[in-house]
Coordinates of C-alpha atoms and ligand atoms in Angstrom, one line a residue:
M1 CA 77.1 36.9 13.4
D2 CA 80.3 35.1 14.6
K3 CA 80.8 31.9 16.5
L4 CA 83.6 30.5 18.6
I5 CA 85.0 27.0 17.8
I6 CA 86.7 25.4 20.8
E7 CA 88.6 22.1 20.9
G8 CA 88.3 21.3 24.6
G9 CA 90.4 19.3 27.0
V10 CA 93.6 21.5 27.1
P11 CA 94.7 22.6 30.6
L12 CA 95.3 26.4 30.4
R13 CA 98.7 27.5 31.6
G14 CA 100.4 30.9 31.6
R15 CA 99.8 34.6 32.3
I16 CA 96.6 36.5 31.6
R17 CA 95.9 40.1 32.1
V18 CA 92.5 41.6 33.2
S19 CA 91.1 44.5 31.2
G20 CA 89.4 47.6 32.5
S21 CA 85.9 47.1 34.0
K22 CA 83.0 47.4 31.6
N23 CA 80.6 48.1 34.5
A24 CA 82.8 50.9 35.9
A25 CA 83.6 52.4 32.5
L26 CA 80.0 52.7 31.4
P27 CA 78.8 54.9 34.3
I28 CA 82.1 56.9 34.3
L29 CA 81.7 57.7 30.6
M30 CA 78.1 58.9 31.3
A31 CA 79.5 61.1 34.1
C32 CA 81.8 62.8 31.5
L33 CA 78.6 64.7 30.5
L34 CA 78.9 66.5 33.9
A35 CA 82.5 67.8 33.4
E36 CA 82.9 71.3 32.0
T37 CA 86.5 70.6 30.8
P38 CA 88.1 67.6 29.0
V39 CA 88.3 64.2 30.6
R40 CA 91.1 61.6 29.9
L41 CA 90.1 58.0 30.9
A42 CA 92.7 55.2 30.9
N43 CA 92.2 51.4 31.0
V44 CA 88.9 51.6 29.1
P45 CA 88.2 48.1 27.6
R46 CA 87.6 47.9 23.8
L47 CA 84.0 46.5 23.9
R48 CA 80.8 46.9 22.0
D49 CA 79.1 48.5 24.9
I50 CA 81.8 51.1 25.2
R51 CA 81.5 52.0 21.6
T52 CA 77.7 52.2 22.0
T53 CA 78.1 54.5 24.9
L54 CA 80.5 56.8 23.0
K55 CA 78.0 57.0 20.2
L56 CA 75.3 58.0 22.7
L57 CA 77.6 60.6 24.3
N58 CA 78.1 62.0 20.8
I59 CA 74.4 62.3 20.2
L60 CA 74.0 64.0 23.6
G61 CA 76.7 66.5 22.6
C62 CA 79.8 65.1 24.2
E63 CA 82.6 64.5 21.6
S64 CA 85.1 61.8 22.3
E65 CA 88.0 59.8 20.8
F66 CA 89.1 56.3 21.7
E67 CA 92.7 55.2 21.0
E68 CA 94.2 52.1 22.4
N69 CA 92.5 51.9 25.8
V70 CA 92.3 55.7 26.4
V71 CA 89.1 57.8 25.9
R72 CA 89.3 61.6 25.7
A73 CA 85.9 63.2 26.1
Q74 CA 84.7 66.9 26.0
V75 CA 81.2 68.3 26.2
V76 CA 80.5 70.7 23.4
L77 CA 76.7 71.4 23.5
L78 CA 74.4 69.2 25.5
K79 CA 71.2 67.8 24.1
P80 CA 68.5 66.1 26.2
E81 CA 67.5 63.1 24.0
A82 CA 68.8 59.5 24.1
P83 CA 67.2 57.7 21.1
Y84 CA 65.5 54.3 21.2
D85 CA 67.6 52.7 18.5
L86 CA 70.7 53.2 20.8
V87 CA 69.1 52.6 24.2
K88 CA 67.5 49.3 22.9
T89 CA 71.0 47.9 22.3
M90 CA 72.3 48.8 25.8
R91 CA 70.2 49.2 28.9
A92 CA 72.9 51.1 30.7
S93 CA 72.0 54.1 28.4
V94 CA 69.5 55.0 31.1
L95 CA 72.5 56.2 33.1
C96 CA 72.4 59.5 31.1
L97 CA 69.1 60.4 33.0
G98 CA 70.8 61.7 36.1
P99 CA 73.4 63.9 34.3
L100 CA 70.8 65.3 31.8
L101 CA 68.4 66.3 34.6
A102 CA 71.2 67.8 36.7
L103 CA 72.5 69.8 33.8
L104 CA 69.5 70.7 31.6
G105 CA 66.6 70.1 33.9
E106 CA 65.1 67.9 31.1
A107 CA 65.7 64.5 29.6
R108 CA 64.0 62.3 26.9
V109 CA 65.4 58.8 27.4
A110 CA 64.0 55.8 25.6
L111 CA 62.6 53.4 28.2
P112 CA 65.2 50.6 28.1
G113 CA 63.5 47.3 27.2
G114 CA 64.0 44.1 29.1
C115 CA 66.7 41.7 28.1
A116 CA 67.2 37.9 28.2
I117 CA 67.8 37.9 32.0
G118 CA 64.8 39.9 33.1
A119 CA 62.4 42.8 32.9
R120 CA 65.1 45.2 34.2
P121 CA 62.7 48.1 35.2
V122 CA 64.0 51.5 36.2
D123 CA 61.2 52.4 38.7
L124 CA 63.7 52.8 41.6
H125 CA 65.8 55.3 39.5
L126 CA 62.7 57.4 38.8
K127 CA 61.3 57.2 42.4
A128 CA 64.6 58.5 43.8
L129 CA 64.9 61.3 41.2
E130 CA 61.3 62.4 42.0
R131 CA 62.4 62.8 45.7
M132 CA 64.9 65.3 44.3
G133 CA 62.2 67.3 42.5
A134 CA 62.1 65.6 39.1
A135 CA 58.8 64.8 37.4
F136 CA 58.4 62.0 34.8
E137 CA 55.9 61.0 32.1
L138 CA 56.2 57.7 30.2
T139 CA 54.9 58.3 26.7
S140 CA 55.4 56.2 23.5
G141 CA 58.3 54.3 24.9
Y142 CA 60.2 57.4 26.2
I143 CA 60.9 58.6 29.8
L144 CA 60.2 62.3 29.7
G145 CA 61.8 63.9 32.7
H146 CA 62.0 67.6 33.8
C147 CA 62.8 69.5 36.9
K148 CA 63.9 72.9 38.1
K149 CA 67.2 72.7 40.0
L150 CA 67.5 69.3 41.6
K151 CA 67.4 69.4 45.3
G152 CA 69.3 67.2 47.8
A153 CA 67.1 64.6 49.5
H154 CA 67.2 61.7 51.9
I155 CA 66.6 58.6 49.8
T156 CA 66.2 55.0 50.8
F157 CA 66.3 52.5 48.0
D158 CA 63.8 49.6 48.3
F159 CA 66.6 47.5 46.7
P160 CA 70.4 48.3 46.5
T161 CA 70.1 48.9 42.7
V162 CA 73.5 49.4 41.0
G163 CA 72.2 51.6 38.2
G164 CA 69.9 53.5 40.4
T165 CA 72.7 54.3 42.9
E166 CA 74.9 55.4 39.9
N167 CA 72.2 57.7 38.4
L168 CA 71.6 59.3 41.8
L169 CA 75.3 59.8 42.5
M170 CA 75.6 61.8 39.2
A171 CA 72.3 63.7 39.7
A172 CA 73.1 64.6 43.4
S173 CA 76.7 65.8 42.5
L174 CA 75.3 69.0 41.0
A175 CA 72.1 69.3 43.1
E176 CA 71.4 72.0 45.7
G177 CA 72.3 70.8 49.2
E178 CA 73.1 67.4 50.6
T179 CA 71.7 64.0 49.4
V180 CA 71.9 60.9 51.5
L181 CA 71.4 57.5 49.8
E182 CA 70.5 54.7 52.1
N183 CA 70.5 51.0 51.1
A184 CA 72.8 52.1 48.3
A185 CA 74.6 49.6 46.1
R186 CA 78.0 48.6 47.5
E187 CA 79.5 47.2 44.2
P188 CA 83.1 48.3 43.6
E189 CA 82.1 49.8 40.2
V190 CA 79.7 52.2 42.0
A191 CA 82.7 53.2 44.3
D192 CA 84.8 53.7 41.1
L193 CA 82.2 56.1 39.7
A194 CA 82.1 58.0 43.0
N195 CA 85.9 58.3 43.0
F196 CA 85.8 59.6 39.4
L197 CA 83.2 62.2 40.4
N198 CA 85.3 63.3 43.3
A199 CA 88.3 63.6 41.0
C200 CA 86.1 66.0 39.0
G201 CA 85.4 68.1 42.1
A202 CA 82.3 66.3 43.6
K203 CA 81.9 65.9 47.3
I204 CA 80.9 62.2 47.9
S205 CA 81.7 60.1 50.9
G206 CA 80.6 56.6 52.1
Q207 CA 80.9 54.9 48.6
G208 CA 81.3 51.2 49.0
T209 CA 79.0 51.2 52.0
S210 CA 75.2 51.2 52.0
V211 CA 75.0 54.9 53.1
I212 CA 76.4 57.5 50.7
H213 CA 76.5 61.2 51.4
I214 CA 76.7 63.7 48.4
Q215 CA 77.2 67.4 49.0
G216 CA 76.0 69.2 45.8
V217 CA 78.5 71.6 44.1
S218 CA 77.9 74.2 41.4
S219 CA 80.0 72.6 38.7
L220 CA 82.4 69.8 37.9
H221 CA 85.7 70.0 36.0
G222 CA 87.4 67.3 33.9
C223 CA 90.2 65.1 35.2
E224 CA 92.5 62.2 34.3
Y225 CA 91.3 58.9 35.7
R226 CA 92.1 55.2 35.4
V227 CA 89.2 52.7 35.3
M228 CA 89.4 49.8 37.8
P229 CA 90.1 46.3 36.5
D230 CA 87.1 44.1 35.6
R231 CA 86.3 41.9 38.6
I232 CA 83.9 39.7 36.6
E233 CA 86.4 39.1 33.8
A234 CA 88.9 38.3 36.5
G235 CA 86.4 35.9 38.2
T236 CA 85.9 34.2 34.8
F237 CA 89.6 33.5 34.6
L238 CA 89.6 32.2 38.2
V239 CA 87.2 29.5 36.9
A240 CA 89.0 28.9 33.6
A241 CA 92.1 27.4 35.4
P242 CA 90.4 24.8 37.6
I243 CA 87.7 23.8 34.9
T244 CA 90.5 22.8 32.5
G245 CA 92.8 21.4 35.2
G246 CA 95.5 24.0 34.5
E247 CA 97.1 26.9 36.3
L248 CA 96.9 30.6 35.5
E249 CA 98.8 33.7 36.8
I250 CA 96.3 36.6 36.6
L251 CA 97.6 40.1 36.4
D252 CA 95.6 43.3 37.3
C253 CA 93.2 41.1 39.3
P254 CA 91.0 43.1 41.8
F255 CA 91.4 40.3 44.3
Q256 CA 90.1 42.2 47.3
E257 CA 86.8 42.8 45.4
L258 CA 86.2 39.0 44.9
D259 CA 86.0 37.7 48.4
A260 CA 82.6 35.9 48.0
L261 CA 83.7 34.2 44.8
V262 CA 87.1 33.2 46.2
Y263 CA 85.5 31.8 49.3
K264 CA 83.2 29.5 47.2
L265 CA 86.0 28.5 44.8
R266 CA 88.2 27.4 47.8
E267 CA 85.2 25.6 49.3
M268 CA 85.0 23.6 45.9
G269 CA 88.7 22.7 46.2
V270 CA 90.3 25.4 44.0
W271 CA 93.7 26.7 45.1
V272 CA 93.9 30.5 44.7
Q273 CA 96.5 32.9 46.3
E274 CA 97.6 36.4 45.9
D275 CA 101.3 36.6 45.2
G276 CA 102.5 40.2 45.0
E277 CA 101.0 41.7 41.8
R278 CA 99.7 38.3 40.6
V279 CA 97.0 35.9 41.6
I280 CA 97.8 32.2 41.1
V281 CA 94.9 29.8 40.6
R282 CA 94.7 26.1 39.9
R283 CA 92.6 23.0 40.8
D284 CA 93.8 21.5 44.1
G285 CA 92.7 17.8 43.7
E286 CA 89.1 16.8 43.3
L287 CA 86.5 19.6 43.0
T288 CA 83.3 19.2 44.9
G289 CA 79.9 20.9 44.4
V290 CA 78.8 23.8 46.7
D291 CA 75.7 25.8 47.4
V292 CA 75.6 29.4 46.0
T293 CA 73.1 32.2 46.4
T294 CA 73.6 35.4 44.4
Q295 CA 73.3 38.6 46.5
P296 CA 74.1 42.3 46.1
H297 CA 77.8 43.0 46.8
P298 CA 79.6 42.0 49.0
G299 CA 77.5 38.8 48.5
F300 CA 78.1 36.3 45.7
P301 CA 77.9 38.3 42.4
T302 CA 75.0 37.3 40.0
D303 CA 77.5 38.1 37.1
M304 CA 79.5 35.1 38.2
Q305 CA 76.6 32.7 38.6
A306 CA 76.7 31.2 35.1
Q307 CA 80.5 30.8 35.3
I308 CA 80.6 28.9 38.6
M309 CA 77.7 26.7 37.4
A310 CA 80.0 25.5 34.6
L311 CA 82.6 24.6 37.1
M312 CA 80.1 22.8 39.3
C313 CA 79.1 20.7 36.2
V314 CA 82.5 18.9 36.3
A315 CA 82.8 18.8 40.2
K316 CA 82.1 15.7 42.3
G317 CA 78.8 15.5 44.0
A318 CA 75.9 18.0 43.9
G319 CA 75.5 21.7 44.5
S320 CA 72.8 24.3 44.2
I321 CA 72.6 27.8 42.8
Q322 CA 69.9 30.2 43.9
E323 CA 69.6 33.3 41.6
K324 CA 68.1 36.0 43.7
I325 CA 68.9 39.1 41.6
F326 CA 67.4 38.5 38.2
E327 CA 64.2 36.5 37.5
N328 CA 65.4 34.7 34.3
R329 CA 69.2 34.2 34.5
F330 CA 69.3 30.5 33.8
M331 CA 69.3 30.6 30.0
H332 CA 72.7 28.9 30.0
V333 CA 71.3 25.8 31.8
L334 CA 69.8 24.0 28.8
E335 CA 72.8 24.8 26.7
L336 CA 75.1 23.3 29.4
V337 CA 72.8 20.2 29.4
R338 CA 73.5 19.9 25.7
L339 CA 77.2 19.5 26.6
G340 CA 76.2 16.6 29.0
A341 CA 75.7 18.5 32.2
N342 CA 73.2 17.2 34.8
I343 CA 71.2 20.3 36.0
K344 CA 67.6 20.4 37.3
L345 CA 65.8 23.7 37.5
K346 CA 63.1 24.5 40.1
D347 CA 61.9 28.1 40.2
R348 CA 65.0 30.2 40.8
T349 CA 67.1 27.3 42.0
A350 CA 69.4 25.1 39.9
V351 CA 70.6 21.8 41.3
V352 CA 73.8 20.7 39.6
R353 CA 75.1 17.1 39.8
G354 CA 78.7 16.8 38.6
V355 CA 79.4 14.5 35.7
P356 CA 82.7 12.8 34.9
K357 CA 83.1 14.8 31.7
L358 CA 81.3 17.2 29.3
V359 CA 81.2 16.4 25.5
G360 CA 81.5 19.2 22.9
A361 CA 78.4 20.2 20.9
P362 CA 77.0 23.3 19.1
V363 CA 75.4 25.7 21.7
M364 CA 73.9 29.1 21.6
A365 CA 74.7 32.2 23.7
S366 CA 71.7 34.1 25.1
D367 CA 73.4 36.8 27.2
L368 CA 76.8 38.1 28.2
R369 CA 77.6 35.9 31.2
A370 CA 75.8 32.8 29.8
S371 CA 78.2 33.0 26.8
A372 CA 81.2 33.1 29.2
S373 CA 79.8 30.0 30.9
L374 CA 79.5 28.1 27.6
V375 CA 83.1 29.1 26.6
L376 CA 84.3 27.8 30.0
A377 CA 82.4 24.5 29.6
G378 CA 83.7 24.2 26.0
L379 CA 87.3 24.6 27.2
A380 CA 86.7 21.6 29.6
A381 CA 84.6 19.5 27.2
E382 CA 86.0 16.6 25.2
G383 CA 85.8 17.4 21.5
T384 CA 84.5 20.4 19.6
T385 CA 82.1 23.0 21.0
E386 CA 80.7 25.8 18.8
V387 CA 79.4 28.8 20.7
Q388 CA 77.0 30.7 18.5
R389 CA 75.8 34.3 18.7
I390 CA 79.0 35.5 20.5
Y391 CA 78.1 39.1 19.9
H392 CA 76.8 38.7 23.5
L393 CA 80.3 37.8 24.6
D394 CA 81.9 40.8 22.7
R395 CA 79.8 43.1 24.9
G396 CA 81.8 42.3 28.0
Y397 CA 85.1 40.5 27.2
E398 CA 88.0 42.2 25.4
N399 CA 89.9 40.0 23.0
I400 CA 88.7 36.9 24.8
E401 CA 89.9 34.3 22.2
A402 CA 93.3 36.0 22.0
K403 CA 93.7 36.0 25.8
L404 CA 92.7 32.3 26.1
S405 CA 94.7 31.2 23.1
A406 CA 97.8 32.8 24.7
V407 CA 97.5 30.4 27.6
G408 CA 96.9 27.3 25.4
A409 CA 93.3 27.2 24.6
R410 CA 92.4 25.9 21.1
I411 CA 89.8 28.5 20.3
R412 CA 89.0 30.5 17.1
R413 CA 86.4 32.8 15.8
A414 CA 84.5 32.0 12.6
P415 CA 81.5 33.4 10.7
E416 CA 78.3 31.7 11.7
Ligands
EPZ1 C1 74.2 46.2 36.9 O1 72.9 46.2 36.3 C2 75.2 45.5 36.0 N1 75.2 46.3 34.7 C3 74.7 44.1 35.8 O2 75.8 43.5 35.0 C4 74.7 43.4 37.1 O3 74.2 42.1 36.9 C5 73.7 44.1 38.1 O4 74.2 45.5 38.2 C6 73.7 43.5 39.4 O5 75.0 43.5 40.0 C7 76.0 47.4 34.6 O6 76.6 47.8 35.6 C8 76.0 48.0 33.3 P1 70.4 46.6 39.4 P2 71.7 47.1 36.8 O7 69.8 47.9 39.1 O8 72.2 48.4 37.3 C9 65.9 45.2 39.9 C10 76.6 42.2 33.2 O9 76.5 41.0 32.9 N2 65.6 46.7 39.7 O10 71.2 46.4 40.6 O11 70.6 47.0 35.8 C11 66.3 44.6 38.6 O12 65.2 44.2 37.8 C12 75.4 43.0 33.7 O13 77.7 42.9 33.2 C13 64.2 47.1 39.8 O14 63.3 46.4 40.1 O15 71.3 46.2 38.1 C14 67.1 43.4 39.0 O16 66.3 42.4 39.3 C15 74.2 42.1 33.7 N3 64.0 48.4 39.6 C16 67.8 43.9 40.3 O17 67.0 45.1 40.8 C17 65.0 49.4 39.3 O18 64.7 50.6 39.2 C18 69.2 44.4 40.1 O19 69.2 45.5 39.3 C19 66.3 48.9 39.2 C20 66.6 47.5 39.4

């Protein structure tokens, strides 16, 4: 296992480019199972979760190659089983359920376990697929699903689940008749998947709103597609500039998808502006604490909660963070406290009181965005911070230490 060693206190300055979106690329790669002819995907980030997904596609009978940031995928002979030893390393594997049922009428997918941030059930996926005619059994850790031809249905999600909406978009694309998804997830990555499916010949409309219509078609062909930029990586860089007192120019930033975050950063006293192709961000004087509640898109993204908490640790005054999406997404709090932060937890609310400075220390990453938060805090802290177990970070950030070093950070990877 590797760790990152950070000498903090250096204001970051320079140009940093955002990679392709992990959370758009994962469902889009699963959707390649539906295409009868080859797919060429550009702007795919080089991440652990992407490599895991390509391994799973291979097991399911879809061959692929991954060069630079381009994936070429081609279905050879589909098989219905997603094994536990792969699914346990990446929950998003459950996104093969929709395609397998749509194509084969059967699926054996290991039930994805929970993870550090919560139980992560998939009951909403299964309930919605049952409305389309699928039947499920849960035996010895596997979801066994089967159906005749999936039929279009009118489905209302109890919660706007991102993965559930994505599974249903893929299943409904090849179902008989029309499917309507109400209370659907509005995340930009869901819209990116719908746009990819339409490029393959699907008939989807309403993506990005909470009501999506899908007219089933008989088959889908391959296409060439470019994955959207990663708005959470971009958001992480929007915090990296003010937390170190520097200024960054961010390229390929999906600025229009970050309204809720930008609104809160400006409320804290961060200066951020779009300037043509770039987004410029820096601290604008004293930072002050704010109150944040995580919500489904277009509300404040839960995937930016840990990162804005790091910024609030060095702001003036107090602020609060309510985590309404996941039941256990405060694993970074005690690690930030090790760096000198003043944070009190009560149920699913954290009260953060800014401190004049953070002081470097060894800390441990527990999940992907918690590790990003600890890196940000380490960049601001005085002295040396060691972030351990950064395999969590490698799941979602491409070349993070190279990108940060290029704008002045003193950060290096070392074996733990
Ligand atoms: C996606 O997870 C993202 N992952 C997560 O990003 C992100 O935090 C989350 O959406 C919310 O935006 C990918 O896209 C690969 P959900 P997903 O289904 O699809 C409950 C990151 O850091 N729920 O919207 O699993 C669930 O327990 C990751 O990049 C059910 O109860 O999110 C959670 O509390 C972390 N039953 C809430 O809904 C279900 O059937 C949100 O889950 C499904 C979900």
